[in-house]
Short mmCIF file of C-alpha atoms and ligand atoms in Angstrom, two decimals:
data_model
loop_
_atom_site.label_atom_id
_atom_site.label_comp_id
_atom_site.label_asym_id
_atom_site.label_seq_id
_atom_site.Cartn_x
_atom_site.Cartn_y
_atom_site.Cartn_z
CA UNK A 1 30.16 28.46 31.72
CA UNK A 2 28.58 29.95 34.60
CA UNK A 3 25.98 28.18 36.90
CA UNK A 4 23.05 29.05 39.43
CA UNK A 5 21.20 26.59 41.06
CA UNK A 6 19.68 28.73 43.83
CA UNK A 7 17.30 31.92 43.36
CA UNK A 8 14.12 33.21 44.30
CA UNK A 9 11.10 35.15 41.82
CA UNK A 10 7.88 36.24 43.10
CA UNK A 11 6.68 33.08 43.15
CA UNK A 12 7.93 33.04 46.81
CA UNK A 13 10.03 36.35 48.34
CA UNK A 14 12.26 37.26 45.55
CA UNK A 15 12.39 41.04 43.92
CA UNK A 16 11.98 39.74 40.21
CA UNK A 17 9.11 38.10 38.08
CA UNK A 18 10.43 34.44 36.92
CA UNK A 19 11.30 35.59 33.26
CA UNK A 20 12.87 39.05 34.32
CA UNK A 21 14.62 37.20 36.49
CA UNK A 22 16.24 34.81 33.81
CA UNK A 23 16.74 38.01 31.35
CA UNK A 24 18.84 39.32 34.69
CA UNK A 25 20.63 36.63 35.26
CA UNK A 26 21.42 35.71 31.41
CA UNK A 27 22.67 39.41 31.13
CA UNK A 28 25.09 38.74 34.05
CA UNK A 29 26.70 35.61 31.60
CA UNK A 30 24.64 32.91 33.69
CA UNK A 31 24.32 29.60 31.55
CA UNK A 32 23.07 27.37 33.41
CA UNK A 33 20.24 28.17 36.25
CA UNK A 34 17.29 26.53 38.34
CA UNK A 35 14.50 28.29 39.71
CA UNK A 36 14.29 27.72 43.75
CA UNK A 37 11.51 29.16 45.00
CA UNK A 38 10.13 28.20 48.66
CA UNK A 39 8.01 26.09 49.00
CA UNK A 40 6.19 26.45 45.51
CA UNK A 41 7.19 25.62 41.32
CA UNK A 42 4.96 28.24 40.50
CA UNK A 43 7.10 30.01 38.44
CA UNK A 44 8.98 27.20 36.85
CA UNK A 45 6.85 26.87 33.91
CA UNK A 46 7.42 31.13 33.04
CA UNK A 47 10.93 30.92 33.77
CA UNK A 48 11.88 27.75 31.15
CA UNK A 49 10.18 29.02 28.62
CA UNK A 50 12.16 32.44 29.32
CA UNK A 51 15.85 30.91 30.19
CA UNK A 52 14.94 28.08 27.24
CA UNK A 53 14.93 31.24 24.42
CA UNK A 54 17.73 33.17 26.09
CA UNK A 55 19.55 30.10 25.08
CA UNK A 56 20.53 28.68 29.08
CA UNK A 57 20.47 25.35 30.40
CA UNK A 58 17.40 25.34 33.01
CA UNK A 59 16.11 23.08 35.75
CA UNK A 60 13.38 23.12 37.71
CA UNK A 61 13.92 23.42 41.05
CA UNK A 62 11.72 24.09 44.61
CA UNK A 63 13.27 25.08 48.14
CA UNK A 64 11.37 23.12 50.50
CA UNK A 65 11.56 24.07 54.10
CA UNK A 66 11.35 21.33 56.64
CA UNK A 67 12.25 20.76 60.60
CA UNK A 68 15.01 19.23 61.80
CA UNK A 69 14.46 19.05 65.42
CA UNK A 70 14.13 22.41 66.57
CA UNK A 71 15.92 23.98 63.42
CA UNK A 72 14.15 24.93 60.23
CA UNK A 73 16.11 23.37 57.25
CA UNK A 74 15.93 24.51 53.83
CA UNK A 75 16.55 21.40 51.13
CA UNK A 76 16.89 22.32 47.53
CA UNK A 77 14.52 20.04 44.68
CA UNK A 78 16.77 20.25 41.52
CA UNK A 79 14.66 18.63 38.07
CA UNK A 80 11.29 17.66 39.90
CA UNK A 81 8.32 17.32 37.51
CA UNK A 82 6.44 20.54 38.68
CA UNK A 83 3.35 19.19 37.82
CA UNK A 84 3.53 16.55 40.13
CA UNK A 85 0.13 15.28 42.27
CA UNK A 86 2.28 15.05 45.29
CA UNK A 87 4.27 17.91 45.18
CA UNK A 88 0.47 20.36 44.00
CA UNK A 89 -0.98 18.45 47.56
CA UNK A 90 2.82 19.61 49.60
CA UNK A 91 2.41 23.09 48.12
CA UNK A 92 -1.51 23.61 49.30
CA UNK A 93 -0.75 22.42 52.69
CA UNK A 94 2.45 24.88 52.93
CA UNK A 95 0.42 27.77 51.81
CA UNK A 96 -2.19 27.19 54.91
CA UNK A 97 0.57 26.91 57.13
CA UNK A 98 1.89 30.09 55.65
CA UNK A 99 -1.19 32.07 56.13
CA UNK A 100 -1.53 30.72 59.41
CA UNK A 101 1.60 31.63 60.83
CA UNK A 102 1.46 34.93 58.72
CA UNK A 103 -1.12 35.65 61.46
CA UNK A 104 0.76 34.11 64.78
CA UNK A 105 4.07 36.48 63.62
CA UNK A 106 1.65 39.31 63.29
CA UNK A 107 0.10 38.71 66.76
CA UNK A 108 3.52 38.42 67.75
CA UNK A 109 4.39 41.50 66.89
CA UNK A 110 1.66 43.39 67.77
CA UNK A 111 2.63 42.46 71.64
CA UNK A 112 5.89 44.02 70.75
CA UNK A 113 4.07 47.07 69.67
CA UNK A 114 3.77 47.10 66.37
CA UNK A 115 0.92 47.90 64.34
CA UNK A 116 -0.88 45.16 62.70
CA UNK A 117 0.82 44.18 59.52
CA UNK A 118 -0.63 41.10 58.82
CA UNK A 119 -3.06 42.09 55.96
CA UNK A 120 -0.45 44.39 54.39
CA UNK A 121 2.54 41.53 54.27
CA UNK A 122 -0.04 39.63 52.53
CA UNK A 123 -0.66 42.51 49.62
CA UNK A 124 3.06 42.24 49.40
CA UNK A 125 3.52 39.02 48.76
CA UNK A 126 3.20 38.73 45.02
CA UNK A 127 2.06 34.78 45.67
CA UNK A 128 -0.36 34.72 48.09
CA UNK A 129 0.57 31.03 48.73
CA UNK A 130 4.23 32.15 50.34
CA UNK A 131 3.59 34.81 52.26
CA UNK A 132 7.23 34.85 53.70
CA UNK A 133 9.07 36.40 56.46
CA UNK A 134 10.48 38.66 54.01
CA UNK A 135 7.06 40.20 53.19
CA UNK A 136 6.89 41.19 57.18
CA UNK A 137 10.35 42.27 57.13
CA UNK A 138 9.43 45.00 54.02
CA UNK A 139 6.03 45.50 56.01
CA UNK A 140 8.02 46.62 58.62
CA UNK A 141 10.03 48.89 56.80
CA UNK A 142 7.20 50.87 55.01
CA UNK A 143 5.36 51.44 58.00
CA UNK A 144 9.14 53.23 59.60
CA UNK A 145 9.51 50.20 62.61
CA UNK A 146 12.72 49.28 61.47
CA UNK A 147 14.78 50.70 58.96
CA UNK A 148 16.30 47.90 56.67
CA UNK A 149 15.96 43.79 56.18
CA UNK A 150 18.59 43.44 58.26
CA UNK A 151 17.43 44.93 61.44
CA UNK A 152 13.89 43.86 60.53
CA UNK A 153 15.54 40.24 61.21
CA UNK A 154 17.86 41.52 63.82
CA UNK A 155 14.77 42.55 66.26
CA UNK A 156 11.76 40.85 65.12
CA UNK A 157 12.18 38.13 62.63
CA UNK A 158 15.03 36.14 62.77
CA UNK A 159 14.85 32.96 63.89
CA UNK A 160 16.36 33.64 67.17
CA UNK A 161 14.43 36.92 67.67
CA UNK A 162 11.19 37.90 69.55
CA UNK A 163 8.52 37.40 66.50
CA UNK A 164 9.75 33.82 65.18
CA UNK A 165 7.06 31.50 64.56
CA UNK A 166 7.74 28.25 64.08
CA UNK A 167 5.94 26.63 61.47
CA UNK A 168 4.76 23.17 61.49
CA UNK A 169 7.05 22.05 58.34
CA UNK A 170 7.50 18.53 57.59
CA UNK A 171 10.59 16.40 58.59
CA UNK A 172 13.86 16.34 56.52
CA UNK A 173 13.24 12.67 55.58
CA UNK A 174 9.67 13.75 54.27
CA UNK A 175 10.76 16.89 52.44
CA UNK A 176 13.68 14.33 50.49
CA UNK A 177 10.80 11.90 50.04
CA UNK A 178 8.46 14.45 48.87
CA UNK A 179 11.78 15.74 46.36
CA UNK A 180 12.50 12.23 45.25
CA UNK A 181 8.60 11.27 44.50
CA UNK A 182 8.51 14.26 42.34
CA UNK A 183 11.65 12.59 40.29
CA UNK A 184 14.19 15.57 41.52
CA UNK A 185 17.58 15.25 43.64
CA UNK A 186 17.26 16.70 46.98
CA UNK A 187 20.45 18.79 47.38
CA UNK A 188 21.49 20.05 51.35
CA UNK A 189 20.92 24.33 50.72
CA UNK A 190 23.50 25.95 52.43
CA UNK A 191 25.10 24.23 55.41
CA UNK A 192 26.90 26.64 56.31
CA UNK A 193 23.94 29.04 57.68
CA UNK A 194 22.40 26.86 60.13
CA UNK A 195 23.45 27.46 63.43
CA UNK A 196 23.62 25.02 66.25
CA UNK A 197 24.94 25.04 69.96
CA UNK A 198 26.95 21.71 69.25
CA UNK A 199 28.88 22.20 65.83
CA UNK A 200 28.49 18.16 65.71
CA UNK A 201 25.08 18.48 65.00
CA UNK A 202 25.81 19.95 61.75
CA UNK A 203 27.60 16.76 61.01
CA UNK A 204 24.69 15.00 62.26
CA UNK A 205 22.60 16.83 60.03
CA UNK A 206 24.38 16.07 56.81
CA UNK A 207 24.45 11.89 57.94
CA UNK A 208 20.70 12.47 58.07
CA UNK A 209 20.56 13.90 55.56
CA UNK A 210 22.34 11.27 53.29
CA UNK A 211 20.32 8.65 55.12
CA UNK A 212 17.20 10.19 53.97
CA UNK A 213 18.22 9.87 50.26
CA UNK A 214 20.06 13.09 50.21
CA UNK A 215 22.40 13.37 47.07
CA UNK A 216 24.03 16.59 46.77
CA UNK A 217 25.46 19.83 48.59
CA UNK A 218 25.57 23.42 48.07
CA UNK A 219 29.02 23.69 48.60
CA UNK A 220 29.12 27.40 47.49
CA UNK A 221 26.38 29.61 48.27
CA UNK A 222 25.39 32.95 48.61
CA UNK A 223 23.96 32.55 52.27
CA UNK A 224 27.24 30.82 53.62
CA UNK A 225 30.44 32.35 53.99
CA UNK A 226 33.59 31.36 51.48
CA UNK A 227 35.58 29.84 54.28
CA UNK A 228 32.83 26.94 54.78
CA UNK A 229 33.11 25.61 51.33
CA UNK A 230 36.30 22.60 52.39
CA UNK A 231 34.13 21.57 55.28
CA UNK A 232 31.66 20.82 52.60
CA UNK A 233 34.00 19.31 49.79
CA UNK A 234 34.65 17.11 53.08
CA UNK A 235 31.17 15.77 53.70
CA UNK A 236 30.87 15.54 49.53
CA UNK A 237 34.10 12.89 49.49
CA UNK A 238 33.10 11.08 52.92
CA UNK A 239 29.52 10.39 51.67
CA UNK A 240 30.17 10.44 47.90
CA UNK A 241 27.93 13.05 47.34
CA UNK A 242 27.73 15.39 44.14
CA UNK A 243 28.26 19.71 44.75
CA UNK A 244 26.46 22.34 43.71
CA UNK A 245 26.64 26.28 43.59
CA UNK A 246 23.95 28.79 43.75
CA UNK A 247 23.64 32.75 44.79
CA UNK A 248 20.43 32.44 46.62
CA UNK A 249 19.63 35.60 44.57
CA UNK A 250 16.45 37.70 45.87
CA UNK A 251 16.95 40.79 45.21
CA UNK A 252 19.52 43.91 43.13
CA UNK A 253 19.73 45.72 46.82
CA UNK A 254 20.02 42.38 48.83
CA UNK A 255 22.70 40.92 51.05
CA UNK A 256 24.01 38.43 48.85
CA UNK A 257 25.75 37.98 45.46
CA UNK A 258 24.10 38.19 42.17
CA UNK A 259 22.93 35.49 40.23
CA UNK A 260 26.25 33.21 38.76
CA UNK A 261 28.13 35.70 41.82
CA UNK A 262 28.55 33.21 44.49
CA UNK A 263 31.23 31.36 43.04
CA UNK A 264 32.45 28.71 40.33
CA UNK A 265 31.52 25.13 40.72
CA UNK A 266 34.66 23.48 42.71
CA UNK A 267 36.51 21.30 40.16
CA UNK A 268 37.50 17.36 40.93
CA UNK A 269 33.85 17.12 42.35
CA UNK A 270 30.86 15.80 40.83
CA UNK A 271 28.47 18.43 39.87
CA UNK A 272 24.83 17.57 40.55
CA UNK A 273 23.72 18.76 37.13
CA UNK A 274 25.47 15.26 36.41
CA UNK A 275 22.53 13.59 38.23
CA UNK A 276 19.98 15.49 36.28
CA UNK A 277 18.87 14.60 32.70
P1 AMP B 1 10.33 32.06 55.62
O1 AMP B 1 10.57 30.96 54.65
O2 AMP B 1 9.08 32.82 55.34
O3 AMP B 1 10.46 31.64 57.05
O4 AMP B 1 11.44 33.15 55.40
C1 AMP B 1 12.75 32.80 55.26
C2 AMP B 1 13.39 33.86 54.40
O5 AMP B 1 13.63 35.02 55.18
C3 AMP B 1 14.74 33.41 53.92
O6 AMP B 1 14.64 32.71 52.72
C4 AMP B 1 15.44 34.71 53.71
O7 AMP B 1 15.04 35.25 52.48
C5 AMP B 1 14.88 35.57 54.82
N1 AMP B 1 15.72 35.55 56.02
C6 AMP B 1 15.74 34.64 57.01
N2 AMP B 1 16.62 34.98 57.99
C7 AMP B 1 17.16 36.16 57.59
C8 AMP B 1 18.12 37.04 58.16
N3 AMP B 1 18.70 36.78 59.34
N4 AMP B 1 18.44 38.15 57.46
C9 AMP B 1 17.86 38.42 56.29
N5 AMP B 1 16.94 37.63 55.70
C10 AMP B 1 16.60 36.51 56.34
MN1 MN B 2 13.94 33.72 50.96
MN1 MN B 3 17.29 28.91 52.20
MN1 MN B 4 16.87 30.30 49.05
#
């Protein structure tokens, strides 16, 4: 058995249409797998129906970006009803927000001397309601600013770089609420990536986090590195939370793992699929 919980389609910044993207991963020997797109189930319904007749175990699944603080968190929605009022209202007001700061990280860039490249990161973005950083990052690119993702981040985008915008998102405890009103388990996306100047904030962080109605981890992920995985079977015991694994998968020329890539689930834990029906 091999499990995903955590990928992206063109519903938000990923490379591959929601069904291509389940014939890609089912070709790779995935069996079980949840869509995560940011901020939007738009391609839920497409990708069942696809991973459903390949014969895999799917969930539904939305990565909702919220504030924590000063730090943008991502928290993962695993079996929300994508049809939910709630969730349709969360998704129009993070498109605005997207479109609006689609044009502050253009104006931001444009005092750094690039060209304008608002218009054409929105005729990338396959979903005009996530137009994503990742969308600038390949604007940049095609017009011959930077030459890669990586430095696109490294010099403009990143969220310690010169053309970060931060959006308004909504708090942690809202994003679980807004999860757990849509029926799904809010799961913790990578822990391991966010970066703060006092490492006990990160234990902070997960408390909240659990406080908030927080029920699972990604323990292994494709946007942490290997050697965080025991800090978070740590947090899992202390708080009696349930794990989970996912690649993160965007794209075939990306920086991380393919889908079912980023690892097996860790044994002796509770896997969150154990939560879902
Ligand atoms: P957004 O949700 O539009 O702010 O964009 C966040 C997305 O940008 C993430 O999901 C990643 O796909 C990508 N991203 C963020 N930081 C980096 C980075 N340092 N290097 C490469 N990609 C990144
Ligand atoms: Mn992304
Ligand atoms: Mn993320
Ligand atoms: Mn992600």
């Amino acid at each position: 058995m091999t499990i995903d919980l955590h990928m992206h389609s063109t519903a938000s910044d990923g490379e591959l249409a929601p069904a291509a993207l389940m014939q890609f991963a089912a070709g790779l020997g995935v069996t079980t797998i949840a869509l995560t797109d940011h901020d939007t189930a738009a391609g839920v319904a497409e990708a069942r129906a696809a991973a459903q007749g390949l014969g895999m175990q799917f969930y539904s699944g939305i990565e909702v970006s919220c504030q924590w603080g000063k730090r943008c968190i991502h928290v993962v929605g695993l079996g929300i009803d994508e049809e939910n009022a709630a969730l349709a209202a969360a998704v129009e007001h993070f498109a605005q927000q997207r479109a609006r700061r689609a044009r502050d990280i253009a104006d931001k860039l444009m005092a750094l001397g690039c060209p304008d490249l608002c218009e054409r990161a929105v005729e990338i973005a396959p979903n005009k309601a996530v137009i994503s950083r990742n969308h600038f990052a390949q604007a940049l690119i095609e017009a011959g600013v930077v030459k890669n993702q990586q430095e696109a981040f490294d010099r403009f985008l990143g969220d310690n770089a010169p053309a970060f915008v931060m959006a308004p998102w909504p708090e942690l405890t809202a994003a679980v609420d807004l999860i757990r009103g849509a029926g799904g388990v809010a799961v913790l996306a990578h822990p391991g990536r966010y970066s703060f100047k006092k490492d006990w904030m990160l234990d902070a962080l997960v408390e909240e986090f659990v406080k908030a109605g927080g029920r699972a981890l990604e323990v292994v992920s494709g946007s942490q590195p290997a050697e965080f995985t025991p800090r978070c079977l740590d947090w899992a015991r202390k708080y009696d939370l349930a794990v989970s694994v996912g690649s993160d998968f965007h794209s075939r020329k990306g920086i991380r793992p393919l889908p079912g890539q980023a690892g097996p689930m860790p044994e002796g834990m509770t896997p969150v699929t154990a939560l879902l029906p």
